[in-house]
Backbone as numpy.savetxt, mean C-alpha at the origin, in Angstrom:
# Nx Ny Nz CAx CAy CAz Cx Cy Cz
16.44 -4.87 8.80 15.42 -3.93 8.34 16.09 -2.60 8.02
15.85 -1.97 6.61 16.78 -0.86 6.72 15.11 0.32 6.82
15.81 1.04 7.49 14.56 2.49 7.69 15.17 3.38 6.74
14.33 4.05 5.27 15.00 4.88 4.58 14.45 6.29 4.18
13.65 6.29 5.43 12.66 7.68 5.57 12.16 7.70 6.25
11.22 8.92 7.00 10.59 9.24 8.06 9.59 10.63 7.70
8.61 10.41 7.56 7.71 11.54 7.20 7.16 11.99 8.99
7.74 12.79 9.29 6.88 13.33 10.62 6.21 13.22 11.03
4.82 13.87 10.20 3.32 14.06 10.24 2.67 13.71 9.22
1.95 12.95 9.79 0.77 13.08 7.89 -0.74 13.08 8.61
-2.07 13.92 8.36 -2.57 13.34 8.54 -3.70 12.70 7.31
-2.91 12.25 6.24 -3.71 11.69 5.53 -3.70 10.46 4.96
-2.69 10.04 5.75 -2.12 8.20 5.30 -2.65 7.46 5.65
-2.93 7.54 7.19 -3.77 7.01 8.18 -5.58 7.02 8.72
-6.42 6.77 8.06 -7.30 7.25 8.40 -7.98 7.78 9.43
-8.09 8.96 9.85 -8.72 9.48 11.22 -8.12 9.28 12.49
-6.59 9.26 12.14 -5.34 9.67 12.86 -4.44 10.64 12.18
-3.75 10.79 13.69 -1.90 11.91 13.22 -1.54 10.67 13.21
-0.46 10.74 12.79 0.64 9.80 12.02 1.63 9.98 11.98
2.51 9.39 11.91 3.91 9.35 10.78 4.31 7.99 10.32
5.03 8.34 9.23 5.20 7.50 8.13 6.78 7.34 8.04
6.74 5.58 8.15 8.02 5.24 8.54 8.48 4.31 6.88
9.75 4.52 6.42 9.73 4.17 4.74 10.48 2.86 4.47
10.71 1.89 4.37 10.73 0.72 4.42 11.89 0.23 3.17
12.76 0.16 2.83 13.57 -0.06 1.72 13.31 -1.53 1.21
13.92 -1.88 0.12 13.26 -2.95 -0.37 11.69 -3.45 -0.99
11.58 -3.95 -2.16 10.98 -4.54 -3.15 10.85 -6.09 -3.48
9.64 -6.40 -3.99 9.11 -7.52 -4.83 8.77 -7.29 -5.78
8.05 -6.64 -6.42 7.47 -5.47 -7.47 9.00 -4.76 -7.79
8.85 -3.99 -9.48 9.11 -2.69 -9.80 8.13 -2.30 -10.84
7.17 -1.84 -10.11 6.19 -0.78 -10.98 6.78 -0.16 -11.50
6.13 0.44 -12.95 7.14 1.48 -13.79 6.49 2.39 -13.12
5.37 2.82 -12.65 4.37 3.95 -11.63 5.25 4.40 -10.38
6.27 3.52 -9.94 6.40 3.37 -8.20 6.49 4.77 -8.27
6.62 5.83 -7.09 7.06 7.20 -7.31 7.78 7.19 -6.06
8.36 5.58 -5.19 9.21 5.38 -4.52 11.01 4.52 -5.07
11.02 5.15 -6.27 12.25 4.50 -7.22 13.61 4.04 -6.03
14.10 4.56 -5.25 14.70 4.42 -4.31 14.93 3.84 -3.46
13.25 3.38 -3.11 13.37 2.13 -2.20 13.16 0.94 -2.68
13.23 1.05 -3.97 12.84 0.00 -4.64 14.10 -0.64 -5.39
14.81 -0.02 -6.35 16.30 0.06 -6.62 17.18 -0.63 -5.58
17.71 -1.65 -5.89 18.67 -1.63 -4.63 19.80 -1.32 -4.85
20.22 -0.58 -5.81 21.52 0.15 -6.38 21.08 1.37 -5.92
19.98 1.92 -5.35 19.81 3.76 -5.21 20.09 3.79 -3.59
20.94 4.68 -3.73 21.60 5.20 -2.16 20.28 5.78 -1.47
20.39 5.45 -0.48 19.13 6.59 0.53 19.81 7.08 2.04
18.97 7.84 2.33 19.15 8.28 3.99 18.76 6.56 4.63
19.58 6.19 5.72 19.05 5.77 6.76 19.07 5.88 7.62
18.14 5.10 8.46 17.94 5.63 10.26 17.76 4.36 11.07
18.57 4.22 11.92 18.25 3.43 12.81 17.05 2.82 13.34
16.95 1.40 13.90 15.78 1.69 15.04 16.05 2.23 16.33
16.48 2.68 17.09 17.00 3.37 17.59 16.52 4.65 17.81
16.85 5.48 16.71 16.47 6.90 16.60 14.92 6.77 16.04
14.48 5.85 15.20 13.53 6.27 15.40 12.42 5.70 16.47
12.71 4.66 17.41 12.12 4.68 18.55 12.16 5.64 19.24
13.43 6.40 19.25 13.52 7.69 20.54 12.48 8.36 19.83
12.36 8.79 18.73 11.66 10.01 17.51 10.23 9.71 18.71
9.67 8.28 18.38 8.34 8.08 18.85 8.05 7.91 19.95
9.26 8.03 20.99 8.55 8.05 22.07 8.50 9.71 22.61
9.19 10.41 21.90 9.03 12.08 22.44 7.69 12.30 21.85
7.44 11.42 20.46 5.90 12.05 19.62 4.76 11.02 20.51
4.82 10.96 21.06 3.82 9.19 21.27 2.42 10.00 21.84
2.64 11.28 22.94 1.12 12.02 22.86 0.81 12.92 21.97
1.61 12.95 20.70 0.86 13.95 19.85 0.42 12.66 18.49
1.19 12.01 18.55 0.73 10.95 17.35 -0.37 9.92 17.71
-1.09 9.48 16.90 -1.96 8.20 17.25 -1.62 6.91 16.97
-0.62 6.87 15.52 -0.24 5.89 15.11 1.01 6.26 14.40
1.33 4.77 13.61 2.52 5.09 12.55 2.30 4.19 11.59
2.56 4.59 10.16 2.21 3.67 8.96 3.41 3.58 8.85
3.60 1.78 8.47 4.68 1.22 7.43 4.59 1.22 5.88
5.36 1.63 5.26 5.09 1.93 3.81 6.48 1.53 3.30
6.57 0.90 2.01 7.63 1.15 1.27 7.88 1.47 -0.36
8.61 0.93 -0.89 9.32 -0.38 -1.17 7.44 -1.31 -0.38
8.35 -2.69 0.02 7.13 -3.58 0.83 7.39 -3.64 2.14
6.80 -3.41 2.85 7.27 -3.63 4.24 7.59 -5.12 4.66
6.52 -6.54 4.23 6.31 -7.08 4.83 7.59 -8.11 4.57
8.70 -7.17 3.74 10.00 -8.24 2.90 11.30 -7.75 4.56
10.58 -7.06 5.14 11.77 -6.15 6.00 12.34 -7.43 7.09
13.23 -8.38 7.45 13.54 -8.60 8.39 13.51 -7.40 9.69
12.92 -8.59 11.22 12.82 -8.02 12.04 11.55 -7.26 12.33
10.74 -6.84 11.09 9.38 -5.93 11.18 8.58 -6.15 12.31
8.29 -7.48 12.62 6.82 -8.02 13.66 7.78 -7.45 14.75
9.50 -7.80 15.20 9.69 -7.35 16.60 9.82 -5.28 16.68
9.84 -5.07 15.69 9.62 -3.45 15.98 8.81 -3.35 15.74
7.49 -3.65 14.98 6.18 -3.39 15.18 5.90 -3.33 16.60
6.14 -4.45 17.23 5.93 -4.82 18.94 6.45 -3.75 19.30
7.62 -3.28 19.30 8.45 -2.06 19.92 7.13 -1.00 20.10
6.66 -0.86 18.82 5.85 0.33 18.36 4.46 0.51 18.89
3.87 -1.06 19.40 2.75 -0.85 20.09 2.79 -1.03 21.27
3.80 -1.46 21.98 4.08 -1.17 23.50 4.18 0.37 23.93
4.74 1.18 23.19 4.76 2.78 22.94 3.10 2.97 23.17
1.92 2.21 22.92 0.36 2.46 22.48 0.30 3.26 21.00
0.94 3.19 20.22 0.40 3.56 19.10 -0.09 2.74 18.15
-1.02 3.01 16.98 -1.53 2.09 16.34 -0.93 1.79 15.41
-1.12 0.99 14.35 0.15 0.51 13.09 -0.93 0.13 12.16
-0.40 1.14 11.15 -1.66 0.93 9.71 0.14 0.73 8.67
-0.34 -0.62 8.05 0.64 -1.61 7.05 0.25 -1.34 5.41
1.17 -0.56 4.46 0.53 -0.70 3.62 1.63 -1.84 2.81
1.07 -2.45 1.81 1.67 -3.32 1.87 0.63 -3.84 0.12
1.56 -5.05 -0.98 1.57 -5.23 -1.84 0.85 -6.70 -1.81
0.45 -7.22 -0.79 -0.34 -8.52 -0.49 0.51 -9.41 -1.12
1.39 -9.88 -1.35 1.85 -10.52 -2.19 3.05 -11.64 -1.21
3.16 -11.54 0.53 3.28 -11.94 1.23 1.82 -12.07 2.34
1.25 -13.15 1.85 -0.22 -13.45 2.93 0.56 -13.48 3.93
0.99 -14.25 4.24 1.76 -15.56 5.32 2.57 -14.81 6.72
2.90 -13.41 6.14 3.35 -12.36 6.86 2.80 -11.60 7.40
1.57 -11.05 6.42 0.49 -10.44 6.72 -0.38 -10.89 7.92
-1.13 -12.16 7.52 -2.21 -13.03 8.43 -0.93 -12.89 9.84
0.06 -13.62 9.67 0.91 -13.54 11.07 0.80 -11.90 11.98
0.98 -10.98 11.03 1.01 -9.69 11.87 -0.74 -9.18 12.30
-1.24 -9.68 11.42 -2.64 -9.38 11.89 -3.36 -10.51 13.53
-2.73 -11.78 12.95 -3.09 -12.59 13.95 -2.53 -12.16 15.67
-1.30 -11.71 15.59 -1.06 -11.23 16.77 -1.23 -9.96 17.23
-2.57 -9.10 16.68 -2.82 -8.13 17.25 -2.11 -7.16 16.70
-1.24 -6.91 15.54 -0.28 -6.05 15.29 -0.27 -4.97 14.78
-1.30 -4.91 13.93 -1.65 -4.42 12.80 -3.68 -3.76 13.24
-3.20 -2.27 13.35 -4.87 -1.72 13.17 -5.18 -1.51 11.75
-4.72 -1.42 10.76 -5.09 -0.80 9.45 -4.36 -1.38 8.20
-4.99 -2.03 7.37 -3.78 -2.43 6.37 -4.91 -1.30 5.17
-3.75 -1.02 4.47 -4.08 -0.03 2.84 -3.24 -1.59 1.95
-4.47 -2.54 1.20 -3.58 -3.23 -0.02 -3.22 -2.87 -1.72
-2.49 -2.40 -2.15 -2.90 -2.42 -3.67 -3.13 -3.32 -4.24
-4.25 -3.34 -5.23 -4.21 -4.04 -6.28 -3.84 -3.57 -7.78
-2.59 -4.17 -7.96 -2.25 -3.87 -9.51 -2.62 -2.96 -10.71
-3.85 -4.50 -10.47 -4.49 -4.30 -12.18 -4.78 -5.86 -11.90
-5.84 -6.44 -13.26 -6.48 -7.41 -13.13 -5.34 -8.84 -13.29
-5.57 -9.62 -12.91 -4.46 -10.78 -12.51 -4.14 -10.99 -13.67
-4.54 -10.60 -15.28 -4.37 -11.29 -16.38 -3.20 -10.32 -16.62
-2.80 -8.93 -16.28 -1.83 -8.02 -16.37 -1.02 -7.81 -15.04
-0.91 -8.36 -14.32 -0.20 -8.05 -13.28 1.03 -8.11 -13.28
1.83 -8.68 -14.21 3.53 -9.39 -14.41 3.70 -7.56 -15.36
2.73 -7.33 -16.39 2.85 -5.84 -17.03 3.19 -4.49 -16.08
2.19 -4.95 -15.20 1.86 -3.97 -14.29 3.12 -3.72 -13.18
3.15 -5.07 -12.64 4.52 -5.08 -11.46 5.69 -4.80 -11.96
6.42 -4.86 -13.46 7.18 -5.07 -14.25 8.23 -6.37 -13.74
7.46 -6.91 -13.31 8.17 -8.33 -12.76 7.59 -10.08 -13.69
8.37 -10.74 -14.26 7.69 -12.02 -14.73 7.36 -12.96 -13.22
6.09 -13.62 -14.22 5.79 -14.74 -13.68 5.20 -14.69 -12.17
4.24 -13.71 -12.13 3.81 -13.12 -10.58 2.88 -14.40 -10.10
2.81 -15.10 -8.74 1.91 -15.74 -8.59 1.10 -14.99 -7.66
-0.37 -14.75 -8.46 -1.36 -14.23 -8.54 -1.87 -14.79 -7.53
-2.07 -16.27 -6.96 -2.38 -17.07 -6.25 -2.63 -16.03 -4.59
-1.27 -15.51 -4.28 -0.89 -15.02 -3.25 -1.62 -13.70 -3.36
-1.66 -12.85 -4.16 -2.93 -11.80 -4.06 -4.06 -12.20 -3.74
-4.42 -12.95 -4.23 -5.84 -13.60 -4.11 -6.20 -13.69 -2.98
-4.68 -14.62 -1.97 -5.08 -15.08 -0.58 -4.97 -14.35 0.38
-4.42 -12.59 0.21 -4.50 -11.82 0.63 -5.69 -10.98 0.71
-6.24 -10.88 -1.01 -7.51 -10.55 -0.66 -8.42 -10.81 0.06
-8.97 -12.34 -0.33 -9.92 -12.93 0.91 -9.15 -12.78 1.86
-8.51 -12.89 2.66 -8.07 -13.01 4.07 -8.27 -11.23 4.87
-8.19 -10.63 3.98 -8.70 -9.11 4.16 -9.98 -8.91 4.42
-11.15 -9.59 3.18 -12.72 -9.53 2.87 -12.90 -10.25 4.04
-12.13 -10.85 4.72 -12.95 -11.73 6.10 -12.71 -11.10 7.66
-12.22 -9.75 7.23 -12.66 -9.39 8.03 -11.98 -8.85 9.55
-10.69 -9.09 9.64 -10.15 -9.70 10.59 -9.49 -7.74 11.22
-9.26 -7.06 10.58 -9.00 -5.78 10.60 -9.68 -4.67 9.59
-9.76 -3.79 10.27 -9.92 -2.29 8.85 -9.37 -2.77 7.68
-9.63 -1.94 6.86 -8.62 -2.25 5.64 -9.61 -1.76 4.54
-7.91 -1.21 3.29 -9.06 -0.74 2.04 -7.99 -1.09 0.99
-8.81 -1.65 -0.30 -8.02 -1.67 -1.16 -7.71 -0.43 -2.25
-6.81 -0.66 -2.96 -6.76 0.87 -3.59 -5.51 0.55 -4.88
-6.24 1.13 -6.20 -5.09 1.11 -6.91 -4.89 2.27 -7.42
-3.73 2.68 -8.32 -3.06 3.42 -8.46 -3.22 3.42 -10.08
-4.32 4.54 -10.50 -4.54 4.47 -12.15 -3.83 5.22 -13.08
-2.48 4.24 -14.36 -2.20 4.48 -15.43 -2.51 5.02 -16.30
-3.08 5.09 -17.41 -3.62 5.41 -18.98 -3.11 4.37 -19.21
-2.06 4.11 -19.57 -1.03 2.77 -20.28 -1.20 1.87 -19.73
-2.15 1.34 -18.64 -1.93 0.08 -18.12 -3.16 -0.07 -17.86
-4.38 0.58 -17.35 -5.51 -0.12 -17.02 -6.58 0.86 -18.05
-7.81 0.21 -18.09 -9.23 0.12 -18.91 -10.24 -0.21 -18.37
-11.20 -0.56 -19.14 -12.63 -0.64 -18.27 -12.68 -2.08 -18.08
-12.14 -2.86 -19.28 -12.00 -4.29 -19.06 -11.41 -4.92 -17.22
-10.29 -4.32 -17.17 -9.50 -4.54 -16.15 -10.54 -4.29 -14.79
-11.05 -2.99 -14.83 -12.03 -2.79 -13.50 -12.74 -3.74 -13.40
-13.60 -4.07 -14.58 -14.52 -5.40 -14.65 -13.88 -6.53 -13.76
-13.06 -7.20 -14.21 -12.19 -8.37 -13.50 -11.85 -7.71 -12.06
-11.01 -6.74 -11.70 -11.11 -6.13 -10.15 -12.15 -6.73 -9.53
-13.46 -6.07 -9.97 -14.70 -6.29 -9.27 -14.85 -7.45 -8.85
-14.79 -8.59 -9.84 -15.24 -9.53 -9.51 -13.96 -10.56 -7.99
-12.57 -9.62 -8.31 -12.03 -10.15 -6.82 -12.70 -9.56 -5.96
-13.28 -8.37 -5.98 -13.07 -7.71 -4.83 -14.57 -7.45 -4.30
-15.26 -8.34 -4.75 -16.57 -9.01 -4.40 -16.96 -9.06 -2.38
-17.14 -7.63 -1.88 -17.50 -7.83 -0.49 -16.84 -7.05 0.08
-15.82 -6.63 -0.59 -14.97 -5.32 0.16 -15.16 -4.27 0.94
-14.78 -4.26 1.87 -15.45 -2.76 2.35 -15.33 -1.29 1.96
-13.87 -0.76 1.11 -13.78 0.21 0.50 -12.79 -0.38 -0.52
-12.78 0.24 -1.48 -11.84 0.46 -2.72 -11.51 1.80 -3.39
-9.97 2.59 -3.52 -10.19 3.45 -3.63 -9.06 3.60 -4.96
-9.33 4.36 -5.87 -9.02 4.38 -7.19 -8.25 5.94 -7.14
-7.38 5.86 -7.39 -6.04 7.18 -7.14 -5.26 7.10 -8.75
-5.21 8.88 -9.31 -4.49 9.13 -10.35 -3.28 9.10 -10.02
-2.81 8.57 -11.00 -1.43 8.66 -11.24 -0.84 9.93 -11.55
0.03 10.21 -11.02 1.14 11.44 -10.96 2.19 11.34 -11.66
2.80 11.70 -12.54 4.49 11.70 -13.24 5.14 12.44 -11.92
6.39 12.24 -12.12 7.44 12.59 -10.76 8.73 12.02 -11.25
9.77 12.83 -11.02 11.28 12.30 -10.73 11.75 10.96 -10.31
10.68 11.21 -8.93 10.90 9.77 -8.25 10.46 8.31 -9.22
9.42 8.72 -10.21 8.74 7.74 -10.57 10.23 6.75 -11.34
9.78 5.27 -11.22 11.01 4.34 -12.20 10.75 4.46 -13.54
9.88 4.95 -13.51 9.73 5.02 -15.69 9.09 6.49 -16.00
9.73 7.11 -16.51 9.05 8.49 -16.68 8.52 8.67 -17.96
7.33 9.18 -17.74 6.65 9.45 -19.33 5.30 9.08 -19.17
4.83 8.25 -17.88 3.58 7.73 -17.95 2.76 8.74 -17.47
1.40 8.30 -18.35 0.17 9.37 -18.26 -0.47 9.16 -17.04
-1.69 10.06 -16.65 -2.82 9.68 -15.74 -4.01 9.58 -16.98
-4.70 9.04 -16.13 -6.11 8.73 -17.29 -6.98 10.61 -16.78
-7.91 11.11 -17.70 -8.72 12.17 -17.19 -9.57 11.70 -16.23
-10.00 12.94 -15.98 -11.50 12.56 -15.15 -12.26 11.74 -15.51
-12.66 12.17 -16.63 -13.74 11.46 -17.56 -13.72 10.37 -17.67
-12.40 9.54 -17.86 -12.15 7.85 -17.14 -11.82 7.50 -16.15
-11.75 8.02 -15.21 -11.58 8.17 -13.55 -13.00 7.65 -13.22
-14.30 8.22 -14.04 -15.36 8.29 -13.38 -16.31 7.23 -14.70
-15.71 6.76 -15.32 -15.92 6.10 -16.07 -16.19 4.54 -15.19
-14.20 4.75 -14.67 -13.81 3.20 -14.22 -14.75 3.29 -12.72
-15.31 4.48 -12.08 -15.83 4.59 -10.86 -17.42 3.87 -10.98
-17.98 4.43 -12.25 -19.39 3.72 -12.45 -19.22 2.53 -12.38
-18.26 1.94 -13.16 -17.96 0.43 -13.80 -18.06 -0.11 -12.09
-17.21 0.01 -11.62 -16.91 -0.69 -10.31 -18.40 -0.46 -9.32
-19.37 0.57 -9.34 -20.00 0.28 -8.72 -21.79 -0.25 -9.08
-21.27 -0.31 -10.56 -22.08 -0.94 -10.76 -21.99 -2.60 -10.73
-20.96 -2.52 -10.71 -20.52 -3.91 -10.13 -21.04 -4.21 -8.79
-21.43 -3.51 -8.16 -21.41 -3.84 -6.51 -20.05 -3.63 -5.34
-19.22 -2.92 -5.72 -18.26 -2.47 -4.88 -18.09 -0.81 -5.16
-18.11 -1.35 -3.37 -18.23 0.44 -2.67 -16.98 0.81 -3.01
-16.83 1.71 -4.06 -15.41 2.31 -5.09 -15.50 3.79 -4.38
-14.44 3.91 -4.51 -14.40 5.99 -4.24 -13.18 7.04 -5.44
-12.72 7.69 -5.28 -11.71 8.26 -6.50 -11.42 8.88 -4.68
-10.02 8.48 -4.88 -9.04 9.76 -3.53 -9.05 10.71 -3.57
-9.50 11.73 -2.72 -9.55 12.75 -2.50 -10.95 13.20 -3.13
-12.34 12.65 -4.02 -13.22 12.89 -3.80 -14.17 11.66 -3.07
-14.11 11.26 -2.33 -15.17 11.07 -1.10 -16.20 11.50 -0.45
């Protein structure tokens, strides 16, 4: 497992916890969006950190923190993850996974043993663009899918959330969303940012005006949609 960051504090990763945010190196995906190019690259040098140091980190923070999010790159590609997860909740803190669904099999395992309080999943874009979207061929879609339902049933918190282009998604695309995400408990729709970090630079955000476009679409669909940061 390589650790290739450590965000201190957040409290906005985690819902209705302090936090920190532990950064996960390694990829399945390369979004041209990622605005984690680094951990995704496996030619890009990064800081790393032990487990080690950052167990000591959390056990000096363990009464000021509530939890710690895994984020990457993907977490759920990390050899070793489920036994430092364990590390991490013997400490009593909670563990919110964000993660690319695209490993069920890892997922259901960390959820099944209690591991996991919070998963954040993305979804892409609609399964008919997802190989566009991931910039990866030949995605089996199959495995989103079985992540989704296995989420909609219930078994932990959890919200889905994508990350909106101009160049990559439309109203068409929300349409199809909806119909996966049929029962969800939240879905949350986040502009896209240009950044340094990002792997493809040049990409737009959509305006408001289609922010709240794709927000009607989805709930007139019947899923409880939100735009980040207005809630």
């Amino acid at each position: 497992m390589v650790i290739s960051g450590l965000q201190k504090l957040t409290l906005l990763d985690f819902p209705n916890h302090v936090a920190c945010t532990i950064f996960l190196k390694g990829c399945n995906f390369k979004c041209p969006f990622c605005q984690n190019k680094d951990l995704v690259l496996p030619e890009a040098k990064t800081t790393t950190y032990s487990e080690e140091q950052i167990l000591k980190f959390l056990e000096k923070r363990k009464k000021v923190l509530d939890g710690v999010c895994f984020t990457g790159g993907e977490p759920t590609l990390s050899a070793g993850l489920v036994d430092f997860i364990k590390k991490v909740k013997v400490l009593g803190l909670k563990v919110k996974l964000d993660t690319n669904g695209y490993n069920p099999e890892v997922l259901k395992d960390l959820i099944n043993q209690n591991l996991i309080d919070y998963v954040a999943m993305d979804i892409k874009n609609s399964f008919e663009k997802y190989d566009l979207t991931t910039g990866v061929k030949f995605v089996d879609v199959s495995k989103i899918k079985d992540s989704i339902e296995f989420l909609i049933r219930g078994n932990v918190p959890y919200e889905f959330r994508t990350t909106v282009v101009k160049e990559f998604h439309n109203v068409g695309d929300f349409v199809a969303i909806a119909k996966l995400l049929q029962g969800c408990s939240k879905y949350y729709l986040q502009k896209f940012e240009d950044s340094d970090t990002c792997i493809t630079r040049g990409l737009h955000a959509p305006s408001d005006e289609e922010m709240n476009s794709y927000l009607n679409v989805l709930k007139t669909l019947g899923i409880n949609a939100f735009i980040r940061g207005k809630e």
